[in-house]
């Protein structure tokens, strides 16, 4: 799923559809973060939620990103 979202990100960026590209990038980040979390099993799930919330907040502050 992460690979498909990454391909979608590149296609939408090339088409200058930045809103869809941002959504695809967030999906990639969420999927890879969760997959990494499952593989490592070092951090509690609440830490993952906090990291995703911080990453989304950073993306929201970027100009032109919706």
mmCIF file of C-alpha atoms in Angstrom:
data_model
loop_
_atom_site.group_PDB
_atom_site.id
_atom_site.type_symbol
_atom_site.label_atom_id
_atom_site.label_comp_id
_atom_site.label_asym_id
_atom_site.label_seq_id
_atom_site.Cartn_x
_atom_site.Cartn_y
_atom_site.Cartn_z
ATOM 1 C CA UNK A 1 0.000 0.000 0.000
ATOM 2 C CA UNK A 2 2.813 2.386 0.816
ATOM 3 C CA UNK A 3 4.426 1.772 -2.579
ATOM 4 C CA UNK A 4 1.148 2.510 -4.352
ATOM 5 C CA UNK A 5 0.670 5.720 -2.354
ATOM 6 C CA UNK A 6 4.250 6.735 -3.229
ATOM 7 C CA UNK A 7 3.546 6.191 -6.952
ATOM 8 C CA UNK A 8 0.349 8.230 -6.624
ATOM 9 C CA UNK A 9 2.355 11.016 -4.958
ATOM 10 C CA UNK A 10 4.768 11.194 -7.895
ATOM 11 C CA UNK A 11 1.994 11.114 -10.508
ATOM 12 C CA UNK A 12 -0.008 13.861 -8.816
ATOM 13 C CA UNK A 13 3.086 16.006 -8.281
ATOM 14 C CA UNK A 14 3.882 15.738 -11.984
ATOM 15 C CA UNK A 15 0.297 16.767 -12.759
ATOM 16 C CA UNK A 16 0.631 19.680 -10.302
ATOM 17 C CA UNK A 17 -2.255 18.385 -8.198
ATOM 18 C CA UNK A 18 -0.675 19.376 -4.909
ATOM 19 C CA UNK A 19 -3.693 18.694 -2.717
ATOM 20 C CA UNK A 20 -3.888 15.042 -3.783
ATOM 21 C CA UNK A 21 -0.091 14.775 -3.637
ATOM 22 C CA UNK A 22 -0.143 15.959 -0.031
ATOM 23 C CA UNK A 23 -2.773 13.384 0.870
ATOM 24 C CA UNK A 24 -0.741 10.645 -0.808
ATOM 25 C CA UNK A 25 2.410 11.739 1.027
ATOM 26 C CA UNK A 26 0.600 11.680 4.354
ATOM 27 C CA UNK A 27 -0.665 8.195 3.536
ATOM 28 C CA UNK A 28 2.887 7.054 2.763
ATOM 29 C CA UNK A 29 4.133 8.495 6.054
ATOM 30 C CA UNK A 30 1.335 6.879 8.031
ATOM 31 C CA UNK A 31 1.719 3.480 6.387
ATOM 32 C CA UNK A 32 5.492 3.335 6.623
ATOM 33 C CA UNK A 33 5.410 4.615 10.182
ATOM 34 C CA UNK A 34 2.933 1.967 11.211
ATOM 35 C CA UNK A 35 4.809 -0.767 9.386
ATOM 36 C CA UNK A 36 8.027 0.310 11.064
ATOM 37 C CA UNK A 37 6.250 0.352 14.407
ATOM 38 C CA UNK A 38 5.001 -3.189 13.949
ATOM 39 C CA UNK A 39 8.445 -4.391 12.883
ATOM 40 C CA UNK A 40 10.283 -2.748 15.800
ATOM 41 C CA UNK A 41 7.659 -3.056 18.552
ATOM 42 C CA UNK A 42 9.815 -0.808 20.736
ATOM 43 C CA UNK A 43 7.550 2.168 21.206
ATOM 44 C CA UNK A 44 4.021 2.167 22.594
ATOM 45 C CA UNK A 45 1.200 2.972 20.120
ATOM 46 C CA UNK A 46 0.562 6.345 21.795
ATOM 47 C CA UNK A 47 4.063 7.462 20.740
ATOM 48 C CA UNK A 48 3.211 6.643 17.119
ATOM 49 C CA UNK A 49 0.041 8.718 17.324
ATOM 50 C CA UNK A 50 2.016 11.667 18.695
ATOM 51 C CA UNK A 51 4.667 11.394 15.965
ATOM 52 C CA UNK A 52 2.016 11.262 13.224
ATOM 53 C CA UNK A 53 0.222 14.256 14.713
ATOM 54 C CA UNK A 54 3.487 16.244 14.747
ATOM 55 C CA UNK A 55 4.283 15.254 11.147
ATOM 56 C CA UNK A 56 0.803 16.293 9.995
ATOM 57 C CA UNK A 57 1.102 19.608 11.849
ATOM 58 C CA UNK A 58 4.395 20.318 10.076
ATOM 59 C CA UNK A 59 2.811 19.523 6.700
ATOM 60 C CA UNK A 60 -0.135 21.810 7.502
ATOM 61 C CA UNK A 61 2.234 24.732 8.121
ATOM 62 C CA UNK A 62 3.888 24.457 4.704
ATOM 63 C CA UNK A 63 2.676 27.105 2.253
ATOM 64 C CA UNK A 64 0.445 25.736 -0.486
ATOM 65 C CA UNK A 65 -0.233 22.454 1.339
ATOM 66 C CA UNK A 66 -3.857 21.725 2.211
#
